[in-house]
Coordinates of C-alpha atoms and ligand atoms in Angstrom, one line a residue:
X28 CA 0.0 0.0 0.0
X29 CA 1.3 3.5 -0.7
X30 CA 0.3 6.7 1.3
X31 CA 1.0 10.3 1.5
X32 CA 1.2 10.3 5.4
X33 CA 1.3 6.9 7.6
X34 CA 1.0 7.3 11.1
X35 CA 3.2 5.4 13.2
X36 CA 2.3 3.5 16.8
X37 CA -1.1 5.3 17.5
X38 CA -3.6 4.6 20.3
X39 CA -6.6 5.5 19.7
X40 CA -9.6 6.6 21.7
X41 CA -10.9 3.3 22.3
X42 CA -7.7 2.1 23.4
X43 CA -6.7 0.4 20.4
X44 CA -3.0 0.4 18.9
X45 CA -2.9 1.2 15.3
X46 CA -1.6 2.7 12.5
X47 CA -3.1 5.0 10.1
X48 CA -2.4 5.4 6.3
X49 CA -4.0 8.9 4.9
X50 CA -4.2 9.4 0.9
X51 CA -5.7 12.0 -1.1
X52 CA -6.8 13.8 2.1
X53 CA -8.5 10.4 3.5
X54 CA -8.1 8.0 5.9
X55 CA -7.2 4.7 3.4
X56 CA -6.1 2.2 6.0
X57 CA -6.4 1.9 9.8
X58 CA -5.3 -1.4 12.0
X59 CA -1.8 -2.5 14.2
X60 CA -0.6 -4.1 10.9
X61 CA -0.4 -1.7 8.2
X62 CA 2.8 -1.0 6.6
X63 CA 4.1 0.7 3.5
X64 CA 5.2 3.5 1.1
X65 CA 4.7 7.0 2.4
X66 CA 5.5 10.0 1.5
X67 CA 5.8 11.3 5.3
X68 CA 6.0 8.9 7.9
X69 CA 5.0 10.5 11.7
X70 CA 5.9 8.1 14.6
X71 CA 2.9 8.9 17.6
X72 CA 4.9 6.8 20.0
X73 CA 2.1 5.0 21.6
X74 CA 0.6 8.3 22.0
X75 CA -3.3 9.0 21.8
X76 CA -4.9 10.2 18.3
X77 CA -8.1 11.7 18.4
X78 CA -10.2 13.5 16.1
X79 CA -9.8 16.9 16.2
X80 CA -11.3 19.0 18.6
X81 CA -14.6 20.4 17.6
X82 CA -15.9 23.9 19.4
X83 CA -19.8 24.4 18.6
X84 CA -20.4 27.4 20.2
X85 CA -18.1 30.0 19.6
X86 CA -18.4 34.0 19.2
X87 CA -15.1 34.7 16.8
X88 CA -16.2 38.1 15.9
X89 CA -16.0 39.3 19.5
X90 CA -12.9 37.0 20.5
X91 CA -9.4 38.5 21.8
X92 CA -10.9 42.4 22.3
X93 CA -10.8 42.0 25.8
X94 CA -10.4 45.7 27.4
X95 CA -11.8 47.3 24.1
X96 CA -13.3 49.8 25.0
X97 CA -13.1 49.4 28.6
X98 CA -13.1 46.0 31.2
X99 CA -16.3 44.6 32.3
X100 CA -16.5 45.6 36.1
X101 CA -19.3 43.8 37.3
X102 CA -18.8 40.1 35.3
X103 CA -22.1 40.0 34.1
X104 CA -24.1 38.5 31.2
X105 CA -25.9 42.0 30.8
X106 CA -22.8 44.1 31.3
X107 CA -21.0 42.0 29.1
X108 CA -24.1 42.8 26.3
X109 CA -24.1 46.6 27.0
X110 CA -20.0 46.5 26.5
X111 CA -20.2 44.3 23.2
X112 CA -22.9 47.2 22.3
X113 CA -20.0 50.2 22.9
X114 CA -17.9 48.5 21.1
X115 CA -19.2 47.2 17.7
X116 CA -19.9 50.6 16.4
X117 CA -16.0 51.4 16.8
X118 CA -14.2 48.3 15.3
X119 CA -13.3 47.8 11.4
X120 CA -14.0 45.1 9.4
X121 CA -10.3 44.4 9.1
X122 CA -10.2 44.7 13.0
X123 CA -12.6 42.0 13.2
X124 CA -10.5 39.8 10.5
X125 CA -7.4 40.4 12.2
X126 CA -8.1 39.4 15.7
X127 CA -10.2 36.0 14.0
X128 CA -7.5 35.2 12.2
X129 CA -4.8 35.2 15.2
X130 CA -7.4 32.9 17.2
X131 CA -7.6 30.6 14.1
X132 CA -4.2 30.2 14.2
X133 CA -4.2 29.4 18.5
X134 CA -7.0 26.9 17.7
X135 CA -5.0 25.2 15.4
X136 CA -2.4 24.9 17.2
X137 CA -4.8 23.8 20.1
X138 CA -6.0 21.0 17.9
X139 CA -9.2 22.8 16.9
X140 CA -10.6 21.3 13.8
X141 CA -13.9 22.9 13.7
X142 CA -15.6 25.7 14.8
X143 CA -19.4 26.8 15.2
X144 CA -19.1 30.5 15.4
X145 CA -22.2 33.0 16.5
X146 CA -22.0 35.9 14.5
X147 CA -24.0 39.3 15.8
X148 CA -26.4 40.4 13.2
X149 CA -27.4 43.8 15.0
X150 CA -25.4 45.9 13.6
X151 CA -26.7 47.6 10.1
X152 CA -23.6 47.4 7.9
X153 CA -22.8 43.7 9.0
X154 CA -19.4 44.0 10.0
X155 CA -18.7 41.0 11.6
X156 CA -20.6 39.3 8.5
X157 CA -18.8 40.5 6.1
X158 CA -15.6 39.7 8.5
X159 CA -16.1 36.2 9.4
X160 CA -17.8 35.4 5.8
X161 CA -13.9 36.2 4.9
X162 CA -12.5 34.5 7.4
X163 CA -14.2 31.5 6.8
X164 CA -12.9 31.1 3.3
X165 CA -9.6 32.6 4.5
X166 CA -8.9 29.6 7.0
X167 CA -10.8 26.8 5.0
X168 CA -7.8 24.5 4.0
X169 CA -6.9 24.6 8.4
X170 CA -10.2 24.9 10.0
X171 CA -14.0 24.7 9.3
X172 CA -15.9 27.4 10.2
X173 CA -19.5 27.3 10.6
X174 CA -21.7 30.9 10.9
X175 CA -24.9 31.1 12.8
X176 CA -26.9 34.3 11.9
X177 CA -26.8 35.6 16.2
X178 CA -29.3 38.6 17.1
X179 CA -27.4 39.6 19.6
X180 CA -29.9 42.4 21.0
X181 CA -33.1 40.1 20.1
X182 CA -34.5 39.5 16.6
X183 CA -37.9 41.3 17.8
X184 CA -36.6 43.5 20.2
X185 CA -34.1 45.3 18.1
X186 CA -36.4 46.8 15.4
X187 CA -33.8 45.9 12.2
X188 CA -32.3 42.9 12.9
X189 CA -35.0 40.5 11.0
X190 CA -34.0 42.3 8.3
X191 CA -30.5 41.9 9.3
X192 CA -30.4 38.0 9.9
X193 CA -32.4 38.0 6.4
X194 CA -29.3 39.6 4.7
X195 CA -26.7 37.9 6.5
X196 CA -28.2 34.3 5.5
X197 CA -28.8 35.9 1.7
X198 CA -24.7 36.4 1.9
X199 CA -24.3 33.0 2.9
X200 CA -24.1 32.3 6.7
X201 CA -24.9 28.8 7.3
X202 CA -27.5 28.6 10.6
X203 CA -30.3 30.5 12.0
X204 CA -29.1 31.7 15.4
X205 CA -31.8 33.3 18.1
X206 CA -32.2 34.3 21.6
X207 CA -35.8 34.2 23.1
X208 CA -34.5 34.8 26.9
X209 CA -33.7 38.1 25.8
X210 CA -36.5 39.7 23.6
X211 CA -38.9 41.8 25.9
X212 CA -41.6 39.0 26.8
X213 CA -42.4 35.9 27.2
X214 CA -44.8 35.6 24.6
X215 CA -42.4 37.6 22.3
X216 CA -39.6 34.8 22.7
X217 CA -41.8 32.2 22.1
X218 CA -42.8 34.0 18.7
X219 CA -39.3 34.2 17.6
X220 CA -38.7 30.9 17.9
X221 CA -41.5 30.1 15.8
X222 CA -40.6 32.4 12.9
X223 CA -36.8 31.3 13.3
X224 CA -37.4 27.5 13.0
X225 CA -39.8 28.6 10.2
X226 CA -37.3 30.4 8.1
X227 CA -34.8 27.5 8.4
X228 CA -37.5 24.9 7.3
X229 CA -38.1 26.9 4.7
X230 CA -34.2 27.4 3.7
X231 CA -32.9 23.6 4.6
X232 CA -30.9 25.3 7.5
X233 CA -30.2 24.0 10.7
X234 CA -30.8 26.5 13.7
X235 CA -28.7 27.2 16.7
X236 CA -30.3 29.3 19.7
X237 CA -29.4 31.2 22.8
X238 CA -31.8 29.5 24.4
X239 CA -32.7 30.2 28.1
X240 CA -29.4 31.8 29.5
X241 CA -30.6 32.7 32.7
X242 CA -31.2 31.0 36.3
X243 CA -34.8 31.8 35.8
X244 CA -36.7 28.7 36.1
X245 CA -39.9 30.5 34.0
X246 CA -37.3 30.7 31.3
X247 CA -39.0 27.6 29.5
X248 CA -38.2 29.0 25.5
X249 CA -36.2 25.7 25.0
X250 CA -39.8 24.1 25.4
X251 CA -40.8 25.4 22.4
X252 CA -38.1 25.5 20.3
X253 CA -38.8 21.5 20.7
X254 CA -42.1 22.1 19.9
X255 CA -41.1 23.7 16.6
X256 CA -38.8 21.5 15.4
X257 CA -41.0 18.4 15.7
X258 CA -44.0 20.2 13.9
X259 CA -41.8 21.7 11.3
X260 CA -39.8 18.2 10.8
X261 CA -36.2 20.2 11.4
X262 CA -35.4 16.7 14.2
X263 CA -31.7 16.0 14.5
X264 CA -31.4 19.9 12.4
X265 CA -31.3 22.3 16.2
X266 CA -29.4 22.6 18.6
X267 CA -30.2 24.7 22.5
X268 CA -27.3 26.2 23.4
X269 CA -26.7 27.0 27.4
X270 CA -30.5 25.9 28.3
X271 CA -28.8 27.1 31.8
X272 CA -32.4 27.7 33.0
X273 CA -32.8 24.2 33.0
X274 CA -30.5 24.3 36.5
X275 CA -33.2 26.1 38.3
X276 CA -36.1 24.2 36.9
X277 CA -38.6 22.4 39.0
X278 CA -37.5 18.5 38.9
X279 CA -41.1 17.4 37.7
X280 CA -41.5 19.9 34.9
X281 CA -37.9 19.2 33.9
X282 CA -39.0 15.1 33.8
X283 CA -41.5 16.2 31.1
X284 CA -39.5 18.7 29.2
X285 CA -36.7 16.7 28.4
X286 CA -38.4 13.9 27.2
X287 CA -39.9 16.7 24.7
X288 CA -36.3 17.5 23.7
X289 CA -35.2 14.2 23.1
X290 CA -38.4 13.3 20.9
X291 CA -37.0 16.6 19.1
X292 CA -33.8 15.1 18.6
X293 CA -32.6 18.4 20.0
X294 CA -28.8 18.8 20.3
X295 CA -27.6 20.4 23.8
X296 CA -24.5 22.6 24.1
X297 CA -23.7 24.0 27.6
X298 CA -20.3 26.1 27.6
X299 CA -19.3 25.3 31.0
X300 CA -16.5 28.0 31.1
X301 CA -18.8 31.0 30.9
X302 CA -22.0 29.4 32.8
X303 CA -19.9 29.0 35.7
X304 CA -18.4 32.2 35.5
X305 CA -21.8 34.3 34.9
X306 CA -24.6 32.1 36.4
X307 CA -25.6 32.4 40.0
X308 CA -24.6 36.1 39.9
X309 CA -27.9 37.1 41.3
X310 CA -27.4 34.3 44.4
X311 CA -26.3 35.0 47.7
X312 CA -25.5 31.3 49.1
X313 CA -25.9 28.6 48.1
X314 CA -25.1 30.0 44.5
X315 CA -26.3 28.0 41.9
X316 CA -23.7 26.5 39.6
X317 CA -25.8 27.2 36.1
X318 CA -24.8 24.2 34.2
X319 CA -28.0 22.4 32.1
X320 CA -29.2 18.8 33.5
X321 CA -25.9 17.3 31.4
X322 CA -26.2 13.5 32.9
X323 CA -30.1 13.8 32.9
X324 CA -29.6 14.7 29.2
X325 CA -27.3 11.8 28.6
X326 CA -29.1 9.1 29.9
X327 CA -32.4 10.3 28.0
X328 CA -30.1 9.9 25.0
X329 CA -29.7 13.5 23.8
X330 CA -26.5 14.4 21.7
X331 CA -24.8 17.0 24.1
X332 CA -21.4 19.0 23.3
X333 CA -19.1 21.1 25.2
X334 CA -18.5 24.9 23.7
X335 CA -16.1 27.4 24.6
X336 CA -18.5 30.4 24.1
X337 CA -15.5 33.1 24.4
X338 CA -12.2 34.1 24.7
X339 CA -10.6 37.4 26.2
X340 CA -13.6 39.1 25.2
X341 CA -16.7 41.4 26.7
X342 CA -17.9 38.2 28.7
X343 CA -14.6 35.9 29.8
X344 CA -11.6 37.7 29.6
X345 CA -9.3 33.7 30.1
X346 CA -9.6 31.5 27.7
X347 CA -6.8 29.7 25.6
X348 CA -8.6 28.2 23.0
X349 CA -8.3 25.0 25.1
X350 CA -11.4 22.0 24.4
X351 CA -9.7 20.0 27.1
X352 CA -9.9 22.9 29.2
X353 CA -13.7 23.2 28.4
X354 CA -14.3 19.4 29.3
X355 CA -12.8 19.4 32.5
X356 CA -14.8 22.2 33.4
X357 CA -17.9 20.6 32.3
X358 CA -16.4 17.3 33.9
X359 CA -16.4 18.9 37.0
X360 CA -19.0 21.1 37.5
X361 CA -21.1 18.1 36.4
X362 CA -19.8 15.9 38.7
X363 CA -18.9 13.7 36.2
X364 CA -16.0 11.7 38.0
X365 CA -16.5 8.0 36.9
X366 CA -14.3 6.5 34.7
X367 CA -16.8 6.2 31.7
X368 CA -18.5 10.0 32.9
X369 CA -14.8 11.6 32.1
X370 CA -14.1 9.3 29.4
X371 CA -17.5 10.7 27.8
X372 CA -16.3 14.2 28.4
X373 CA -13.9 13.8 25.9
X374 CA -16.4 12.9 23.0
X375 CA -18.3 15.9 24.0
X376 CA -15.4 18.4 22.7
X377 CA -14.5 15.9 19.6
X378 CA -17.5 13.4 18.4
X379 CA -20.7 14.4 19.8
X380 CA -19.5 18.5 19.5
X381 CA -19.6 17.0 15.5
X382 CA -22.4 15.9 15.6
X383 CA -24.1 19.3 16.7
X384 CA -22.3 20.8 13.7
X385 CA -23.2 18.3 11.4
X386 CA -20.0 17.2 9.8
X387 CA -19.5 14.9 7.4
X388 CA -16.7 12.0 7.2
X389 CA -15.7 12.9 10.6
X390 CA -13.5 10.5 12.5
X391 CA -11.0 7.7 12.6
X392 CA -12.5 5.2 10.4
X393 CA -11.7 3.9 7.0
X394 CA -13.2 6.9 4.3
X395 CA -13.0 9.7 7.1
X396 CA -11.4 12.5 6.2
X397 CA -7.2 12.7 7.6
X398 CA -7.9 15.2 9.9
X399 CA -6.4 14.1 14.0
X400 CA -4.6 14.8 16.7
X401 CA -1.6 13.7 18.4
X402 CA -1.4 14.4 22.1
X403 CA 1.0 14.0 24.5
X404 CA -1.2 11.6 26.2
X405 CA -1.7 7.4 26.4
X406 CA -6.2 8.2 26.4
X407 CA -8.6 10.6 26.6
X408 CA -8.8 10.4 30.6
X409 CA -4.9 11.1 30.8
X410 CA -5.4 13.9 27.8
X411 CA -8.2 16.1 30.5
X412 CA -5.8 15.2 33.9
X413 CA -2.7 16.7 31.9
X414 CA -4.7 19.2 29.5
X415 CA -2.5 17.3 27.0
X416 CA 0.2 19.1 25.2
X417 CA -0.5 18.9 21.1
X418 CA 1.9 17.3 19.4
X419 CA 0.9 17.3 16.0
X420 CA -2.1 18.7 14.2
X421 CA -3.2 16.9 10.6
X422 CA -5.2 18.1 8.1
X423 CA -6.5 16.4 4.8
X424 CA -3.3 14.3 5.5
X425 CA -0.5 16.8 6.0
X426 CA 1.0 17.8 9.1
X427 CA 0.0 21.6 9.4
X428 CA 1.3 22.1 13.3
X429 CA 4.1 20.1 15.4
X430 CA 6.1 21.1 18.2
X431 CA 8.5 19.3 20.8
X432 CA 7.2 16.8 23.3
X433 CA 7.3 18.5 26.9
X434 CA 9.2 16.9 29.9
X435 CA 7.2 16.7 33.3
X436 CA 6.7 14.9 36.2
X437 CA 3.0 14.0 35.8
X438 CA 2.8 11.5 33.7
X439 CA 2.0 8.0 35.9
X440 CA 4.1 4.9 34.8
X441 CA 1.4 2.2 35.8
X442 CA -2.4 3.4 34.6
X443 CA -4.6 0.5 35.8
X444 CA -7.2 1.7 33.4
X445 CA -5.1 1.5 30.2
X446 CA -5.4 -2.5 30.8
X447 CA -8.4 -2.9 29.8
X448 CA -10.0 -0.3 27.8
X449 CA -13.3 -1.4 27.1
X450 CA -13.9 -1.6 30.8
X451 CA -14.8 2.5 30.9
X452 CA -15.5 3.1 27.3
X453 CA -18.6 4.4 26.3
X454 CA -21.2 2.3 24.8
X455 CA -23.0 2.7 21.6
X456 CA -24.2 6.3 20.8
X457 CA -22.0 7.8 23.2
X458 CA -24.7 11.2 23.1
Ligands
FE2_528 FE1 -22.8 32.3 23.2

């Protein structure tokens, strides 16, 4: 057999030792026996491959402006808003490009193959539109780079942005975005979900919402938006991002609702970096910690991915473009400590956050495309503990980031848990 890259003493997820033959920009050949011509040859070193990392919920065009125009003082969800609001009138176009395209290159470095970004709408000369629609072509060959339509200030409340979301999907943004929690009523939420979901239907889209950001329990939006999407047939198509409401819910109503949301085939992102850092802001003690049902999800068999929301931006002002970082976050404010709970926090910033996205050949198999990651790491539980250095990021089959491995004392020489792999792997669906 003859490859352009073969890839050397891999372990994969699952715990299997292989080697991987890439050719034409696909995987051709995986097992522990294949052998022979390549055209690059990259030894892993019985280190873990993975899939790349996959972020679906991202804001690029607000990314790395942190301090522009001035610091958020009180750490808020709404002061964060009001700041964005200061500052989009005053940034460029090329301002916007520049500081995406320095955060494409930390993500890549980070491993990042894909990225759902939320792009603001409100603004009448589509800015971060015409940005990001740049960007996305600009970093295509590295990095793919979904747009959701995002009405930032509410698609009823603001008076132009229907309009606005309208011409940002005409210029080729890929998702309906929304954010019901925010428009001025109930009733008002609940109709922009319904014309949303409707405009995706009628343009094949898939949608991605804001949906219930709060530690309101009344915030109930993501109820209808399941509603929608099983009359309007969009199932498997929509994804609630946050759904942080869902915290504060009353257990019984919560028992109905997200059996409503599975029957939806609903997607569920949380980003627990941010709704640990801005829910429960409101609480004295006990302070709520803000992150959705997650295992309650799970075990009703709902796809749910990790997002990273932001970085050094109006909202979070940390961030390193880190998924592992983002898991173990989620891991713990979850409480997701068994063996096969962390070992699922790892598919929920690579398979299941590809899911949400909806990308095709994705993964390690046979006709996927060659796009993985080497970390300095034996498996995914090891890859969290150590936030694994990257050792190699591949693309369509070509090495497009490598750097030295790192010396340090945390590495364990006996993992009891590397003995038998299949004992804390997932089974099936691993949503
Ligand atoms: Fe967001």
């Amino acid at each position: 057999m003859s490859f352009d890259l073969l890839v050397k003493n891999a372990v994969l997820p699952d715990g299997m030792a292989a080697n991987i033959g890439c050719a034409g920009g696909k995987i051709t050949a995986v097992g522990r026996d294949i052998d022979g011509e390549s055209g690059v040859v990259l030894d892993a070193g019985g280190q873990l491959v993975t899939p790349p990392f996959v972020d679906p919920h991202f804001h690029m065009d607000a990314t790395l402006s942190l301090g522009l125009p001035r610091m958020n003082t009180s750490g808020t969800l709404l002061e964060g808003i009001a700041l964005w609001g200061e500052l989009k009138p005053q940034q460029t176009c090329d301002e916007i490009i520049e500081r995406a395209m320095r955060y494409c290159d930390l993500a890549i470095t980070m491993g990042i193959g894909a990225i759902r970004s939320h792009v603001d709408i409100c603004d009448d000369e589509l800015k971060g539109v015409d940005a990001l629609l740049e960007v996305r072509e600009r970093v295509a060959p590295y990095l793919d780079l979904q747009l959701v339509a995002f009405p930032q200030d509410g698609v009823l409340r603001d008076p132009n942005a229907m309009q606005n979301l309208i011409r940002a999907l005409d210029r080729g943004v890929d998702v309906v975005g929304g954010i019901p929690h925010f428009e001025r009523t109930m009733e008002e939420g609940a109709k922009s979900v319904r014309l949303l979901c409707e405009m995706a239907a009628e343009r094949g889209l898939r949608v991605d919402m804001h949906c219930d950001e709060s530690d309101d329990p009344m915030s109930r939006h993501v109820e209808t938006l399941a509603f929608e999407v099983t009359r309007l047939g969009l199932q498997g198509r929509v994804t609630g991002s946050h759904l942080t409401s869902m915290h504060s819910m009353d257990n019984y109503y919560v028992s109905k609702l997200i059996s409503l949301i599975a029957e939806a085939e609903l997607h569920a992102v949380p980003n627990p970096l941010i709704n640990i850092m801005l829910q429960g802001r409101h609480d004295t003690y006990p302070k709520r910690r803000g992150q959705t049902r997650v295992p309650e999800l799970r075990a009703a068999g709902v796809n749910v991915g990790f997002g990273s929301d932001c970085v050094m931006d109006p909202w979070y002002s940390l961030g390193r473009a880190d998924m592992l970082d983002v898991a173990a976050m989620g891991l713990h404010v979850g409480q997701l400590s068994s063996r096969a709970d962390m070992r699922w926090c790892f598919d929920a910033v690579t398979v299941n956050s590809a899911s949400v996205m909806g990308l095709e050949d994705y993964g390690l198999e046979v006709g996927c495309n060659a796009n993985f990651v080497l970390l300095q790491a034996d498996d995914p539980i090891e890859a969290l503990r150590l936030r694994a250095h990257r050792l190699a990021t591949v693309r369509g089959g070509k090495v497009i980031s490598q750097t030295a491995r790192i010396e340090h004392a945390l590495e364990l020489p006996n993992r009891p848990e590397t003995l038998d792999p299949s004992a804390y792997a997932p089974k099936g669906n691993s949503g």
